[in-house]
Structures are given as C-alpha cells and as structure tokens.
Coordinates of C-alpha atoms and ligand atoms in Angstrom, one line a residue:
Chain A
M237 CA -118.1 131.2 147.1
C238 CA -115.7 130.5 150.3
L239 CA -114.7 133.6 151.1
G240 CA -116.2 135.8 153.1
I241 CA -116.9 139.1 153.0
P242 CA -117.6 142.3 155.6
G243 CA -120.8 144.5 155.2
R244 CA -122.4 147.1 157.3
V245 CA -126.3 146.4 157.4
Q246 CA -128.1 149.6 156.2
E247 CA -131.8 148.5 156.5
V248 CA -133.6 145.3 158.6
Y249 CA -136.8 143.6 157.9
E250 CA -138.8 140.5 157.9
A251 CA -139.4 138.2 154.4
R252 CA -142.0 135.6 155.2
G253 CA -140.9 135.5 159.3
T254 CA -136.9 135.5 158.4
R255 CA -134.9 138.7 159.0
M256 CA -133.3 139.8 156.3
A257 CA -131.4 142.6 155.8
V258 CA -129.7 144.9 152.7
A259 CA -126.0 145.6 153.7
D260 CA -123.4 147.5 151.9
F261 CA -119.8 145.7 150.6
G262 CA -118.1 148.8 150.0
G263 CA -120.4 150.9 147.5
V264 CA -122.0 147.5 146.7
T265 CA -125.9 146.7 148.1
K266 CA -126.9 143.3 149.0
T267 CA -129.4 141.0 150.2
V268 CA -128.3 139.1 153.6
C269 CA -130.0 136.7 155.5
L270 CA -129.7 137.6 159.6
A271 CA -131.3 134.4 160.6
Y272 CA -127.9 133.3 162.4
V273 CA -127.3 137.1 164.4
P274 CA -130.4 138.2 166.1
E275 CA -127.9 140.2 168.1
V276 CA -126.9 142.3 164.9
G277 CA -129.3 145.4 163.8
V278 CA -128.9 148.7 161.1
G279 CA -125.1 150.2 161.3
D280 CA -123.3 147.3 162.8
Y281 CA -121.0 145.2 160.6
T282 CA -121.1 141.7 159.8
I283 CA -118.9 138.8 157.8
V284 CA -121.5 137.5 155.2
H285 CA -120.8 134.1 153.9
A286 CA -123.2 132.9 150.6
G287 CA -125.8 135.4 151.4
F288 CA -125.9 134.6 155.4
A289 CA -124.1 136.8 158.0
I290 CA -122.3 134.2 160.4
T291 CA -121.1 136.9 162.8
R292 CA -120.7 140.0 164.2
L293 CA -117.9 142.1 164.0
D294 CA -117.0 143.3 167.3
E295 CA -115.7 147.1 167.3
A296 CA -113.9 146.6 170.8
S297 CA -112.2 144.2 169.5
A298 CA -110.8 145.4 166.4
V299 CA -109.6 148.5 168.2
E300 CA -108.2 146.8 170.7
T301 CA -106.4 144.7 168.0
L302 CA -105.1 147.7 166.0
R303 CA -104.0 149.2 169.6
M304 CA -101.9 146.2 170.0
F305 CA -100.5 146.1 166.5
A306 CA -99.5 150.3 167.1
E307 CA -98.2 149.5 170.3
L308 CA -95.9 146.4 168.7
G309 CA -92.2 147.7 169.0
M310 CA -92.5 150.2 171.0
L311 CA -89.6 149.0 173.6
E312 CA -87.0 149.2 170.3
S313 CA -87.6 152.8 170.2
E314 CA -89.0 153.7 166.8
L315 CA -91.9 154.8 168.6
G316 CA -93.6 158.8 167.9
Q317 CA -92.6 158.5 164.0
D318 CA -95.9 156.9 163.2
E319 CA -99.9 158.0 163.8
P320 CA -100.9 156.3 166.7
V321 CA -104.0 154.0 165.3
P322 CA -107.4 155.5 167.4
Chain B
M43 CA -114.7 150.5 154.4
K44 CA -114.6 150.4 158.1
Y45 CA -112.3 147.0 159.3
L46 CA -110.9 146.8 156.2
D47 CA -108.4 149.5 155.4
E48 CA -107.0 149.8 158.9
F49 CA -106.0 145.9 158.6
Q50 CA -104.0 146.9 155.4
D51 CA -102.1 149.5 157.0
P52 CA -98.7 149.3 155.5
V53 CA -96.9 151.0 158.7
L54 CA -98.5 148.4 161.4
A55 CA -97.6 145.3 158.5
G56 CA -94.1 146.7 158.9
R57 CA -94.2 146.4 162.8
L58 CA -95.6 142.9 162.5
F59 CA -92.9 141.8 160.1
A60 CA -90.0 143.2 162.5
E61 CA -91.7 141.2 165.4
I62 CA -91.3 138.5 163.4
D63 CA -87.8 139.0 162.0
A64 CA -86.6 139.5 166.2
A65 CA -88.7 136.1 167.2
V66 CA -87.3 133.6 164.6
T67 CA -84.6 131.7 165.5
R68 CA -84.9 128.6 163.2
P69 CA -86.6 127.4 160.1
W70 CA -90.1 127.2 161.0
A71 CA -93.1 126.0 158.2
L72 CA -96.5 126.9 158.6
M73 CA -99.6 125.9 157.3
E74 CA -102.5 128.3 156.3
V75 CA -105.7 126.1 156.0
C76 CA -107.7 128.4 154.5
G77 CA -107.4 129.1 150.7
G78 CA -108.7 132.4 151.3
Q79 CA -105.9 133.2 153.2
T80 CA -103.8 131.8 150.7
H81 CA -105.1 134.4 148.2
S82 CA -104.2 136.8 150.7
I83 CA -100.5 135.7 151.3
M84 CA -100.3 136.0 147.3
R85 CA -101.9 139.2 146.3
N86 CA -99.8 141.2 149.0
G87 CA -96.5 138.9 148.9
I88 CA -96.5 138.2 152.1
D89 CA -94.7 134.9 152.2
Q90 CA -92.0 136.7 149.5
L91 CA -91.6 139.8 152.5
L92 CA -90.9 136.8 155.5
P93 CA -87.7 136.0 156.4
D94 CA -86.7 132.9 154.5
T95 CA -86.7 130.6 157.6
V96 CA -90.3 131.1 157.4
E97 CA -92.2 128.9 155.2
L98 CA -95.9 129.2 154.1
I99 CA -97.3 126.0 152.8
H100 CA -101.0 126.4 151.2
G101 CA -103.0 124.1 153.0
P102 CA -106.2 122.2 151.5
G103 CA -108.7 124.6 153.1
C104 CA -110.3 125.6 149.2
P105 CA -113.9 124.1 148.9
V106 CA -113.8 123.9 145.0
C107 CA -110.7 122.1 144.9
V108 CA -111.3 119.2 147.7
T109 CA -114.4 118.3 146.2
P110 CA -113.8 114.5 144.6
L111 CA -114.2 113.8 141.1
E112 CA -116.8 111.4 141.7
M113 CA -118.5 113.8 143.0
I114 CA -118.0 116.7 140.2
E115 CA -119.4 113.5 138.0
R116 CA -122.5 112.8 140.0
A117 CA -123.6 116.6 140.2
L118 CA -122.3 116.1 135.8
E119 CA -125.0 113.7 135.8
I120 CA -128.0 114.7 137.4
A121 CA -127.4 118.5 135.7
S122 CA -127.8 116.8 132.4
R123 CA -131.7 115.6 133.3
P124 CA -133.8 117.5 130.8
D125 CA -136.1 117.8 134.5
V126 CA -133.3 119.2 136.3
V127 CA -132.9 122.5 136.7
F128 CA -129.5 122.3 138.7
C129 CA -128.4 125.7 141.0
S130 CA -124.2 125.7 141.9
F131 CA -122.1 128.4 143.5
G132 CA -120.0 130.0 140.2
D133 CA -116.8 128.8 141.6
M134 CA -118.1 125.1 140.3
L135 CA -118.9 125.6 136.9
R136 CA -115.7 124.9 135.6
V137 CA -114.8 122.2 137.9
P138 CA -113.2 119.7 135.6
G139 CA -115.2 116.4 135.5
R140 CA -113.6 113.3 133.6
D141 CA -114.1 114.9 130.2
R142 CA -116.6 118.2 130.7
D143 CA -117.3 120.5 133.5
L144 CA -121.0 121.9 134.1
F145 CA -120.4 124.8 131.8
G146 CA -120.1 122.4 129.5
V147 CA -123.7 120.7 130.3
K148 CA -125.2 124.1 130.0
A149 CA -123.8 124.9 127.1
S150 CA -125.2 121.6 125.5
G151 CA -128.5 122.5 126.8
G152 CA -128.5 121.5 130.4
D153 CA -130.2 124.2 132.5
V154 CA -127.3 124.9 135.1
R155 CA -128.3 128.4 137.0
I156 CA -125.7 130.3 139.1
V157 CA -126.4 131.4 142.3
Y158 CA -125.4 134.1 145.0
S159 CA -126.9 132.3 148.3
P160 CA -128.5 128.7 148.1
L161 CA -132.1 130.6 149.1
D162 CA -131.7 131.7 145.4
A163 CA -132.1 127.5 144.4
V164 CA -134.9 127.6 147.2
A165 CA -137.0 130.6 145.6
V166 CA -136.9 128.8 141.4
A167 CA -138.1 125.8 142.8
E168 CA -140.9 127.5 145.0
A169 CA -141.4 129.7 141.3
E170 CA -141.1 126.5 139.0
P171 CA -142.5 123.5 140.9
D172 CA -142.5 121.8 138.1
R173 CA -138.9 121.2 137.7
Q174 CA -136.6 119.5 139.8
V175 CA -134.2 121.7 141.0
V176 CA -131.2 120.8 142.5
F177 CA -128.7 122.8 144.6
F178 CA -124.9 121.9 144.5
G179 CA -124.5 122.2 148.5
V180 CA -120.5 122.1 148.9
G181 CA -118.3 124.1 151.1
F182 CA -116.5 124.2 154.6
E183 CA -118.3 125.1 157.6
T184 CA -118.3 128.8 156.6
T185 CA -121.2 128.2 153.7
A186 CA -123.1 125.1 155.3
P187 CA -125.0 127.1 157.4
A188 CA -126.4 128.9 154.7
N189 CA -127.3 125.6 152.9
A190 CA -128.7 124.0 156.0
M191 CA -131.1 127.0 155.9
A192 CA -132.3 126.3 152.6
V193 CA -133.3 122.9 153.1
V194 CA -134.6 123.9 156.3
Q195 CA -136.9 126.6 154.2
A196 CA -137.3 124.0 151.6
R197 CA -139.2 121.4 154.3
D198 CA -140.9 124.4 155.7
R199 CA -142.2 125.5 152.6
G200 CA -143.3 122.0 151.4
L201 CA -140.8 121.9 148.1
A202 CA -141.1 118.6 147.2
N203 CA -139.3 119.4 144.3
F204 CA -136.4 120.8 146.2
S205 CA -132.8 118.8 146.3
M206 CA -129.3 119.3 147.9
L207 CA -126.4 117.3 146.5
V208 CA -124.2 117.6 149.9
S209 CA -120.2 117.6 149.5
H210 CA -120.0 119.4 152.8
V211 CA -115.8 119.1 154.1
L212 CA -114.6 119.5 157.2
V213 CA -111.8 121.5 158.9
P214 CA -110.7 119.9 161.6
P215 CA -110.2 116.3 160.5
A216 CA -108.3 118.0 157.3
I217 CA -105.8 119.3 159.8
E218 CA -105.5 115.8 161.4
A219 CA -105.0 114.1 158.7
I220 CA -102.2 116.2 157.9
L221 CA -100.6 116.1 161.5
S222 CA -100.5 112.5 161.8
S223 CA -99.0 111.7 158.0
P224 CA -95.4 110.9 158.4
T225 CA -94.5 113.0 155.6
S226 CA -95.6 116.0 157.0
R227 CA -93.6 119.2 157.8
V228 CA -96.0 121.6 159.3
N229 CA -95.0 122.9 162.7
G230 CA -97.8 125.3 163.4
F231 CA -101.4 126.0 161.7
L232 CA -102.6 129.5 161.1
A233 CA -106.3 128.0 161.4
A234 CA -109.7 129.5 159.2
G235 CA -111.0 132.2 160.6
H236 CA -114.3 132.0 159.4
V237 CA -114.8 128.8 160.1
C238 CA -114.6 129.1 163.6
S239 CA -116.9 131.9 163.7
V240 CA -119.5 129.2 163.0
M241 CA -117.6 126.8 164.7
G242 CA -116.1 128.5 167.6
T243 CA -112.2 127.2 168.9
G244 CA -112.9 124.6 171.2
Q245 CA -112.5 121.6 168.2
Y246 CA -108.9 122.5 167.4
E247 CA -108.1 122.4 171.8
P248 CA -107.7 118.1 171.3
L249 CA -105.5 118.3 168.0
A250 CA -103.3 121.3 169.6
D251 CA -102.6 119.1 173.0
R252 CA -102.1 115.6 171.2
Y253 CA -99.8 116.4 168.7
H254 CA -98.5 119.6 170.4
V255 CA -98.3 121.9 167.9
P256 CA -99.7 125.6 167.9
I257 CA -102.9 126.5 166.1
V258 CA -103.6 130.2 166.0
V259 CA -107.1 131.3 164.4
T260 CA -106.6 134.1 162.2
G261 CA -108.5 136.5 159.7
F262 CA -108.1 137.2 156.5
E263 CA -106.4 141.0 155.8
P264 CA -102.8 141.4 155.6
L265 CA -102.2 142.7 158.9
D266 CA -104.4 139.6 160.1
V267 CA -102.4 137.0 158.7
L268 CA -98.9 138.6 159.7
D269 CA -100.3 138.6 163.4
G270 CA -101.5 134.9 163.3
I271 CA -97.7 133.7 161.9
R272 CA -96.4 136.4 164.6
R273 CA -98.3 134.2 167.3
C274 CA -97.8 131.4 165.8
I275 CA -93.8 131.9 166.0
L276 CA -94.1 133.1 169.4
Q277 CA -95.6 130.2 170.6
L278 CA -92.9 127.6 168.4
E279 CA -90.0 129.7 170.0
E280 CA -91.6 129.1 173.0
G281 CA -92.0 126.0 173.0
R282 CA -95.3 125.9 173.2
G283 CA -98.4 124.3 171.5
E284 CA -101.5 125.6 172.3
V285 CA -105.0 127.4 170.3
E286 CA -104.9 131.0 170.3
N287 CA -107.6 133.8 168.6
A288 CA -105.6 136.2 166.6
Y289 CA -109.0 136.9 165.0
A290 CA -111.1 138.1 168.5
R291 CA -113.0 140.4 166.2
A292 CA -115.1 138.1 164.9
V293 CA -114.5 134.6 166.6
Q294 CA -116.0 133.8 169.9
V295 CA -114.6 130.9 171.3
G296 CA -118.1 129.3 171.6
G297 CA -118.9 130.0 167.9
N298 CA -122.4 131.1 166.8
P299 CA -124.7 129.0 168.5
V300 CA -127.4 129.7 166.5
A301 CA -126.0 128.1 163.7
K302 CA -124.8 125.3 165.0
A303 CA -128.5 124.1 166.5
V304 CA -129.1 124.8 163.0
L305 CA -126.5 122.7 161.6
A306 CA -127.0 119.8 164.2
E307 CA -130.3 119.8 162.8
V308 CA -129.6 118.9 159.8
F309 CA -126.0 117.7 159.1
E310 CA -124.2 114.7 160.5
V311 CA -120.6 113.5 160.3
C312 CA -119.8 111.2 157.6
D313 CA -116.5 109.9 155.9
R314 CA -115.8 111.8 153.2
S315 CA -113.2 111.7 150.2
W316 CA -111.2 115.0 149.5
R317 CA -109.7 115.5 145.9
G318 CA -105.8 114.7 145.6
I319 CA -105.6 113.8 149.1
G320 CA -107.9 110.9 149.6
L321 CA -110.6 109.2 152.5
I322 CA -110.2 111.4 155.8
P323 CA -112.7 109.8 157.8
G324 CA -115.3 111.7 159.9
S325 CA -114.1 114.5 157.1
G326 CA -117.8 115.9 156.0
W327 CA -121.4 116.2 156.5
R328 CA -124.4 114.8 155.0
L329 CA -128.1 115.4 155.5
T330 CA -129.9 113.6 158.8
P331 CA -132.3 110.7 158.2
A332 CA -134.9 113.7 158.8
F333 CA -133.6 115.4 156.1
A334 CA -133.3 112.6 153.8
D335 CA -136.3 112.7 151.4
F336 CA -134.2 116.5 150.4
D337 CA -131.1 114.6 149.7
A338 CA -130.4 114.5 145.7
E339 CA -128.3 111.4 145.9
R340 CA -131.6 109.7 147.0
R341 CA -133.8 111.0 144.4
F342 CA -131.3 110.6 141.2
D343 CA -129.9 107.5 142.1
V344 CA -126.3 107.9 141.5
G345 CA -124.7 107.5 144.3
D346 CA -122.4 104.3 143.1
L347 CA -120.6 106.9 140.4
T348 CA -116.9 106.6 140.8
A349 CA -114.2 108.2 139.0
E350 CA -110.3 107.6 138.8
E351 CA -108.4 110.8 139.1
P352 CA -106.3 111.7 136.6
T353 CA -102.6 111.1 137.3
E354 CA -101.0 113.9 135.8
C355 CA -102.3 116.8 138.2
R356 CA -100.0 117.4 141.0
A357 CA -102.4 119.3 143.3
G358 CA -102.7 116.2 146.2
E359 CA -99.4 117.0 146.3
V360 CA -99.7 120.7 146.5
L361 CA -102.7 120.0 148.7
Q362 CA -100.8 119.0 151.4
G363 CA -97.5 120.9 151.1
M364 CA -95.3 118.6 149.9
I365 CA -94.5 120.7 146.8
K366 CA -95.5 124.7 145.6
P367 CA -97.8 125.1 142.8
D368 CA -94.8 126.5 140.4
Q369 CA -93.1 123.1 140.8
C370 CA -95.1 121.6 139.0
E371 CA -94.5 120.6 135.3
W372 CA -97.8 121.3 133.5
F373 CA -98.1 125.0 135.8
G374 CA -98.5 128.1 133.6
T375 CA -98.0 126.0 130.0
T376 CA -100.3 123.0 129.6
C377 CA -102.4 124.3 132.8
T378 CA -103.9 127.7 133.2
P379 CA -107.0 129.2 134.8
R380 CA -108.2 129.0 131.5
T381 CA -107.7 125.4 131.2
P382 CA -107.7 124.1 134.2
M383 CA -106.1 120.1 134.5
G384 CA -106.7 120.3 138.3
A385 CA -109.0 122.0 140.5
T386 CA -106.5 124.0 142.4
M387 CA -106.2 126.0 139.4
V388 CA -110.0 126.5 138.5
S389 CA -111.1 127.8 141.5
S390 CA -109.4 131.6 142.5
E391 CA -108.6 130.2 146.1
G392 CA -106.7 127.2 144.9
A393 CA -103.1 127.4 145.9
C394 CA -102.0 127.3 141.9
A395 CA -104.9 129.9 140.5
A396 CA -103.3 132.1 143.0
Y397 CA -99.5 131.5 142.1
H398 CA -100.7 132.1 138.6
Q399 CA -102.7 135.3 139.3
Y400 CA -99.5 136.8 141.2
R401 CA -96.6 135.6 141.1
R402 CA -95.4 136.9 137.7
V403 CA -91.8 138.4 137.1
D404 CA -92.6 141.4 139.1
T405 CA -94.5 140.7 142.7
P406 CA -97.3 143.3 143.5
V407 CA -96.2 144.1 146.8
S408 CA -98.9 146.4 149.0
V409 CA -97.7 145.7 152.0
R410 CA -93.8 147.0 153.2
R411 CA -91.4 146.0 155.4
G412 CA -90.7 148.5 157.9
Ligands
SF4_1619 S1 -100.1 123.4 137.6 FE1 -102.4 122.2 137.5 S2 -101.6 120.5 136.9 FE2 -99.9 121.0 138.2 S3 -100.9 120.9 140.1 FE3 -101.7 122.4 139.7 S4 -103.9 121.9 138.8 FE4 -102.4 120.3 139.0

C-alpha cells in the first residue's frame, strides 16, 4: 500500500468535478486521481500512492541524474568502455 | 518503463559502488527509513555488495508494521459489527491482533473489503446508504493525501454513513526519536523519497542541524538507493550533516503545495504509539475538529480499547535497528509470512518479511559491482 509506483498518464477526464486519469503501469492500466497534480497531463510520468498521483516525475532531473552517474569515475580513467547514458 | 529501467542499470550501479568503496575510510551505520527502500535493498542484494564498513539498519518506515495493536483491536471490533462494511488496504488484513486478524473477521461473516484507493470506500458508502462504511486510514505522509481526499469527498457528498479509523504516522518525529535514543547507532539517514514528494524537505533541516547528521532524500530504484548511500557517506567522511536531495526528479523542496493545503485542512498533529517502539510525541495525524463527524473512533466508541504487545516478538528491536531480523530466534521457523508473529513479518514492506523473501541460501543479485 505504501509503495509508490510510477505510471504514465494515458488519458485525462473529469468525474464529478475531480480530475482523473487512466495511467499505464508497465502494461497494467489503472484509474488515478489527479487532484493533487494540476500540472500533470497526457504523456507525463507520475508517482501514484493509493490511487492518487502525488508528484510529477521531472524528465530533465532524471536525465541530469543519469548523466551525473555516467560521469562518476571519469577521473579514474575507465571511461569510454561503457555506453554513455543520454 | 521509462525512469525505471534506467535506474536499474548494472553498469552505472558498478560506478556507484566504486565511488562508495573509494569514499569510505571507517565504519558507518546508515538507516533507510522506508520499507520500500528496505525491499529494494534486499531484492537487489545491495547490503551484501557494500563494503563491510557500511552497515544498513532497517528503519520503522512500514505503516503496516508500526500500527499499534490497540488500533488493530479497534479495527477488528468495528469490522465485526453487523451494520459495518469495513474497507482497508489489503496489507492490513493479515496483521495479527490479540487472537485474530481482519481475514478472520471476514471468514466469520464480517463484511471486510479490500480497496485499492480510499475513494473506492467512498463509492461503497454512496452505493450502500443503509450500511456504515468505515475506511482504515493508515499510512505515512504518502497515503495521507488520498485518505484526506476521501474524507473531503464524503463531506462534499453529504455521506453520513462514511467514517475513517485514522492511524496516520509521520516520519520526521520518528527520525528524531531514533536520533535522541541513547542506544541509537545511526550515523546518517536515507529519508523516504515519496514522503518528501508530498511534504518537501524543509522538515528535516532542523533535525540535520540539531543532531549534525546527514539526511539524504532517497528514491527507491537500485541506483537511487546507491546514490543516497554514496551522498550520505561523502557527508560523513567530510564531517558534514546536511539535508541533501538525491531524488530530484520526484521531490521539490516545498513538496506538493496542493496536497499540503488539503492535509492541513483535514488532519492535525497528535501523539501516536508505534508498534514495537512506543509513544512518540507529535508523531501522528488525526482528523481536525471540522471533520470530527467522520471519525470512526467517535462514531463507534472504541476509543479506550487497550492491548498489550506480545512479548516474544522482537519487532521493536528490529524496527530500531538493534537486531537484524534473522537474529530473532523465531525468524523463519515459528515466524514466517504465512504464520507471522509480528507485524514486520506480515507486510511485504516489513524488514522481517523482506529478509525472509530474499535472504535465502543464494541471494539474488541483480546489480553487480564494477
Ligand atoms: S521474525 Fe517474527 S517474531 Fe521475530 S521480530 Fe520478526 S516478526 Fe517478530
């Protein structure tokens, strides 16, 4: 119950004045309440707890973090053997 | 799926392990607060791949595990009433009370229903106006926005037959309780990422300052956990004790302002007992007076029910990092996920269950060292 799952918003609709969505969780789709994330729209990734989206996953930060990981150990020379992460 | 696979990349995991190896000069004990992180650490064998000098202590961050026995007894009492439909997240059904669990109540005719979202319970109340529908509102700051919205919707729809048995717990007071305990061995914390997605990171600044301890906001994928450990170790080795965000893609400094506004309307801080730990002042949420009509404890008058914790189970020591689950004499023999003696074995997010599931003869290792 407490594990948050990342899902991708496929469809947004209104139900009795509340913003709802159908979100895809790696092949399984579920109904998600978007009341707390007005900025989230179709195509966005979001973290869902107990049927509620609680935050938008920020793509730029994700890319930046992965780039930082990829650059770790650069100074210790082993770079070039592994594919860089976009 | 995007932002999932990338954060499980074994090559990058190797880089992070190498960075941690290079940074450590002496022993450190870090606590991952959240059960979701404990699960990720066990599933990926991260604790076994870290240098021996880095010890992970599994914290109290599983709401199923810390819900006190007296609250379970209240739930059982209410769920047994013939006029009640008792709705709960599935994890709570197997939590042992004194002599039964919610499954037992269901088996003997109680109307106990598993819901995925608290809004499902509101829908039941609307569809069955002649029944009293009670939702078991447990969890940390992560499930609280969902539970708060259920109460708001019940009010807005005028549902007089909906109420909530609230047993919410809060992370920062638990961290402070651990820090101020004379037996604590914890040098640094991996704070629960999604709790901070809701509440922001500001609540941890006074704790980091007062106890001079690193608190690194950490996500749940293997690379997230490793980066949290790496940053925590770097701070410790450099003598820093600061709040740092290692989960920027999901956590803003201010948290989720919309959710915080609703939470402030629906819940207020109260003292709360934690199973295995005891009373922690200011560590819970209850409904504000404005929503008192939706409080199941008032509606059903079971407020003064008390219950003693079973003495054999050592979940309290596990939850405080004093022993590892497999050091408990009942672990894996008398106590298993099918026959749990304590709540840390019941929930898949609990430390005992995570050890039982993943710590077999051959530990599965899905990330490798560089
Ligand atoms: S193994 Fe079972 S009895 Fe031992 S501490 Fe864990 S839950 Fe309690």
